Amino acid sequence: MKVLGLGEVMIQLNPISKGPLRHANVFERHVAGSEANVIIGMSRLGFSCRFLTVVGNDEFGKAVVSTLKSEGVDTKYIKVKEDYPTAVYFVQRGFPVPGRTEVFYYRKGSAFSTLSPEDIEVICFQDASLFHVSGITPALSPNCKSATLKAVELARKNGIKVSFDTNIRKKLLPTPSEALRCLRDFIESADYLITGQGDLNYIFPDLDMIDQLKNLAKIASNHKLIVVKMGKGGASACVNKKLIHSSSYVVEVVDELGAGDAFDAAFLSSILSGKDVDEALKFANAAGALVVGALGDIEPLPGWRELETFISFQEADKEGLLR
Ligand code: KDG
């Protein structure tokens, strides 16, 4: 089964120390981007994957492409645009909110922001079974939104299931009404709709989760499965109007970035492998917990063996030997 993803991939500069960036002197260089994180996660979980993106003709663009390639992802349809840079973002950890991570983007005018419907090639969709994208991509520019709409339309025309994570970034969608306007079409057409408690609180403030889900379900006319990630609160899935919950695992948080993408990768991989929703949520929570333990979004993404080891260790004999 081929899984196809679309999104911007950036260079992540992540300081080795916590605290305000103005005092950070030593940074690790990582490659990350929500949808690419999901696709790499699924590749590590055994799926054949392809990624569509646009990079600049620069050193960082080369790093993005070689990272995807080294993870076994098909990079054949990645576009390289002259005269536009590959985007960069910086991470600030533990300040001003302890335990939380903030990002500072340098992505305006990036190569990816020029993505247009012409860049989305029909051929990429002909041998795929799942298309994954998130709310970040249409929020980047009006032409990115048109291109994402075309991709979803091609997926539907080719009988490919669509997975959509609302993934609201307030720096890209600064008001709830902008967020709803930008994401509505995608929420409507997703087969697998993944969201987060924070996103629901942003677009439907002052409602409890049940009413937030009812509102979301009104838009998501085509949805098969709605999943809500709640971080430390675990995750719930709404299947045929029934809510299934799975608790999170208690772990030390080094860098919370990428946890949601790891969750998506393990959830989608589990469902596509025929696991039931309960089990899929358990694997997804485990993947999220594994990713917060290290810097970088991609490096700690687990395979099945690591997920199983983590879960059995959590559920049983925590004092047992790992070797
Ligand atoms: O999901 C983690 C990502 O949000 C982050 O690493 C970078 O893709 C990113 C974005 O646009 O925020």
XYZ file of C-alpha atoms and ligand atoms in Angstrom:
335
model
C 0.000 0.000 0.000
C 1.392 3.396 -0.941
C 0.895 6.344 1.419
C 1.240 9.821 -0.017
C 1.913 12.996 1.965
C 2.098 16.684 1.116
C 3.624 19.487 3.134
C 6.510 21.808 3.845
C 9.668 20.301 5.278
C 11.970 22.665 7.127
C 15.285 22.808 8.845
C 14.684 22.783 12.591
C 17.282 24.518 14.742
C 16.823 23.184 18.236
C 19.043 24.559 21.041
C 20.640 21.977 23.283
C 19.671 24.117 26.287
C 16.275 25.285 27.509
C 15.392 28.937 27.918
C 15.112 32.115 25.841
C 16.575 31.820 22.360
C 18.488 35.082 22.698
C 20.898 33.203 24.980
C 21.044 29.961 23.002
C 24.476 29.406 21.473
C 24.531 25.764 20.462
C 21.842 24.276 18.232
C 21.188 20.829 16.817
C 20.157 20.815 13.168
C 17.160 18.592 12.424
C 14.812 18.135 9.470
C 11.085 18.312 10.289
C 7.646 19.205 9.038
C 4.387 17.815 10.330
C 3.264 15.794 7.293
C 6.782 14.580 6.501
C 7.113 13.441 10.121
C 3.928 11.385 9.684
C 5.106 9.889 6.399
C 8.530 8.967 7.788
C 6.789 7.475 10.827
C 4.657 5.332 8.514
C 7.676 4.336 6.453
C 9.353 3.115 9.673
C 6.158 1.175 10.371
C 6.532 -0.681 7.097
C 4.470 1.309 4.590
C 5.647 2.250 1.154
C 5.557 6.058 1.168
C 5.898 8.986 -1.206
C 6.236 12.642 -0.248
C 5.333 15.730 -2.242
C 7.018 18.981 -1.298
C 8.942 21.924 -2.707
C 12.438 22.864 -1.547
C 14.901 25.546 -2.550
C 17.979 24.812 -4.615
C 20.142 25.171 -1.521
C 22.034 23.115 1.065
C 18.981 22.826 3.322
C 16.824 21.621 0.424
C 19.417 18.899 -0.195
C 19.257 17.947 3.499
C 15.451 17.639 3.303
C 15.530 15.409 0.219
C 18.326 13.198 1.509
C 16.592 12.760 4.884
C 13.389 11.589 3.187
C 15.377 9.296 0.858
C 17.366 7.816 3.718
C 14.061 6.896 5.378
C 12.986 4.975 2.274
C 10.445 7.598 1.146
C 9.916 8.095 -2.599
C 11.172 11.625 -3.397
C 10.740 11.446 -7.184
C 8.045 14.131 -7.342
C 9.701 16.675 -5.040
C 10.154 20.025 -6.801
C 13.257 22.131 -6.462
C 12.647 25.848 -7.030
C 15.430 28.219 -7.934
C 15.548 31.617 -6.216
C 13.496 30.583 -3.167
C 14.943 29.303 0.110
C 14.095 26.160 2.031
C 12.366 27.283 5.237
C 13.992 27.269 8.655
C 12.498 27.392 12.129
C 13.876 27.720 15.619
C 12.639 25.953 18.715
C 12.513 27.505 22.180
C 12.018 24.975 24.961
C 10.836 25.453 28.516
C 10.387 29.229 28.299
C 8.223 31.146 29.087
C 6.067 28.103 29.936
C 8.008 25.304 31.671
C 7.785 22.006 29.822
C 6.322 23.626 26.696
C 7.926 24.292 23.319
C 7.470 27.356 21.124
C 8.496 27.683 17.475
C 9.730 30.693 15.519
C 9.282 30.296 11.774
C 11.435 31.769 9.007
C 9.208 30.416 6.257
C 7.536 33.433 4.605
C 8.505 33.452 0.930
C 9.945 29.945 1.161
C 10.156 27.635 -1.862
C 7.191 25.653 -0.528
C 5.023 28.753 -0.131
C 5.064 29.035 -3.953
C 3.373 25.608 -4.292
C 0.536 25.882 -6.792
C -2.047 23.469 -8.253
C 0.234 22.920 -11.290
C 2.819 21.387 -8.951
C 0.377 18.636 -7.953
C 0.777 15.865 -10.513
C -2.017 13.387 -11.224
C 0.462 10.531 -11.643
C 1.429 10.650 -7.937
C -2.088 9.662 -6.954
C -2.539 6.739 -9.312
C -0.905 4.069 -7.160
C -1.675 5.392 -3.665
C -4.158 4.181 -1.067
C -3.942 6.954 1.525
C -3.271 10.686 1.204
C -2.227 12.564 4.345
C -2.116 16.318 4.790
C -2.660 18.736 7.668
C -4.053 22.194 8.343
C -0.560 23.687 8.176
C -0.290 23.268 4.396
C -3.410 25.187 3.263
C -2.622 27.876 5.868
C 0.705 28.768 4.268
C -0.584 30.820 1.318
C -3.704 31.056 -0.880
C -1.901 29.122 -3.632
C -0.888 26.435 -1.090
C -4.556 26.128 -0.180
C -5.584 25.747 -3.842
C -2.871 23.131 -4.353
C -4.001 21.214 -1.251
C -7.602 21.309 -2.456
C -6.488 19.912 -5.809
C -4.569 17.139 -4.048
C -7.635 16.160 -1.989
C -9.793 16.239 -5.102
C -7.332 13.980 -6.966
C -7.258 11.621 -3.996
C -11.052 11.370 -4.022
C -11.188 10.908 -7.808
C -8.680 8.058 -7.550
C -10.522 6.361 -4.696
C -7.769 7.171 -2.185
C -8.670 7.641 1.470
C -7.866 11.087 2.890
C -6.375 11.615 6.305
C -6.468 15.183 7.628
C -5.023 16.520 10.871
C -6.384 19.989 11.718
C -2.942 20.870 13.180
C -3.789 24.532 13.812
C -0.769 26.803 14.203
C -1.875 30.147 15.638
C 1.106 31.828 13.984
C -0.390 30.828 10.606
C -4.097 31.085 11.480
C -4.263 33.894 14.036
C -8.039 33.883 14.605
C -10.529 31.024 15.108
C -12.689 32.252 12.217
C -9.683 32.263 9.860
C -8.862 28.752 11.036
C -12.379 27.455 10.379
C -12.553 29.183 6.995
C -9.210 27.711 5.936
C -9.843 24.179 7.195
C -13.561 23.640 6.535
C -13.228 21.935 3.117
C -10.580 19.567 4.428
C -12.511 18.702 7.572
C -15.465 17.982 5.325
C -13.710 15.601 2.989
C -11.469 13.621 5.364
C -12.030 9.918 5.869
C -9.770 9.987 8.918
C -10.116 13.289 10.746
C -7.535 13.875 13.456
C -7.614 16.890 15.733
C -6.401 17.989 19.147
C -8.017 19.293 22.299
C -6.192 22.614 21.742
C -7.526 22.914 18.182
C -11.094 22.172 19.338
C -10.826 24.747 22.127
C -9.576 27.272 19.570
C -12.332 26.839 17.009
C -15.172 25.972 19.408
C -14.407 27.846 22.661
C -16.670 27.544 25.708
C -18.007 24.102 24.718
C -17.250 20.756 26.285
C -15.632 18.074 24.154
C -18.891 16.315 23.319
C -20.413 19.522 21.921
C -17.158 20.402 20.161
C -17.247 16.980 18.483
C -20.902 17.423 17.538
C -20.009 20.726 15.854
C -17.058 19.156 14.081
C -19.154 16.203 12.950
C -21.683 18.622 11.396
C -18.922 19.883 9.082
C -17.286 16.494 8.595
C -20.127 15.055 6.570
C -17.922 12.413 4.988
C -15.925 11.391 8.047
C -15.489 7.776 9.036
C -13.384 8.288 12.094
C -12.671 11.363 14.247
C -9.734 11.254 16.637
C -8.969 13.817 19.360
C -5.455 13.995 20.795
C -5.291 15.316 24.351
C -1.587 15.092 25.164
C -1.215 13.978 28.780
C -4.998 13.337 28.792
C -4.595 10.525 26.240
C -6.755 10.343 23.120
C -10.327 9.578 22.132
C -11.852 8.345 18.907
C -15.409 8.839 17.818
C -16.610 5.808 15.860
C -20.256 5.590 14.817
C -21.146 8.161 17.498
C -19.432 6.031 20.177
C -16.455 7.504 22.051
C -13.455 5.251 22.751
C -10.733 6.548 25.084
C -7.150 5.503 25.655
C -4.886 6.949 28.383
C -1.473 8.419 27.733
C 1.813 7.110 29.139
C 3.704 9.078 31.760
C 7.172 9.930 30.435
C 9.801 12.631 30.825
C 9.282 15.420 28.272
C 12.453 16.736 26.637
C 10.831 18.268 23.531
C 7.101 17.967 22.934
C 7.399 18.766 19.203
C 6.500 15.972 16.837
C 4.465 13.948 19.345
C 1.206 14.572 17.477
C 2.756 13.488 14.184
C 4.140 10.309 15.736
C 0.644 9.692 17.090
C -0.874 10.118 13.598
C 1.706 7.828 12.006
C 1.101 5.013 14.502
C -2.676 5.495 14.501
C -3.009 5.446 10.708
C -0.540 2.551 10.383
C -2.479 0.540 12.961
C -5.838 1.160 11.284
C -4.433 0.372 7.822
C -2.919 -2.836 9.247
C -6.367 -3.945 10.426
C -6.002 -3.239 14.163
C -9.123 -2.100 15.993
C -9.526 1.517 17.130
C -8.706 0.692 20.789
C -5.409 -0.842 19.853
C -4.641 1.878 17.320
C -5.075 4.540 20.024
C -2.778 2.605 22.357
C -0.007 2.361 19.725
C -0.527 6.019 18.812
C -0.208 7.196 22.445
C 2.927 5.087 22.792
C 4.465 6.634 19.658
C 3.718 10.152 20.962
C 5.292 9.294 24.318
C 8.433 7.953 22.629
C 8.933 11.100 20.561
C 8.803 13.621 23.433
C 11.847 11.983 25.017
C 14.407 13.396 22.558
C 15.183 16.458 20.419
C 14.018 16.314 16.807
C 10.688 15.154 15.412
C 11.926 12.394 13.129
C 14.828 10.742 14.938
C 12.811 9.112 17.769
C 9.934 7.870 15.553
C 9.424 4.216 16.501
C 9.015 1.012 14.520
C 6.609 -1.771 15.608
C 9.217 -3.548 17.723
C 9.994 -0.400 19.721
C 6.296 0.301 20.192
C 5.670 -3.212 21.457
C 8.676 -3.069 23.788
C 7.555 0.312 25.155
C 3.972 -0.842 25.728
C 4.868 -4.129 27.371
C 7.423 -2.379 29.574
C 4.804 0.210 30.611
C 2.124 -2.366 31.221
C 4.118 -4.953 33.082
C 7.405 -5.278 34.822
C 8.982 -1.780 34.697
C 11.963 -3.047 36.666
C 12.691 -5.800 34.139
C 15.856 -5.937 32.072
C 15.753 -4.620 28.504
C 18.599 -6.904 27.414
O 4.312 18.832 14.378
C 5.527 19.374 14.714
C 5.662 20.447 13.703
O 4.689 21.421 13.949
C 6.912 21.184 13.655
O 8.037 20.409 13.882
C 7.081 21.997 12.409
O 5.698 21.385 10.622
C 5.934 22.174 11.465
C 5.114 23.377 11.564
O 4.705 23.853 10.510
O 4.826 23.843 12.664
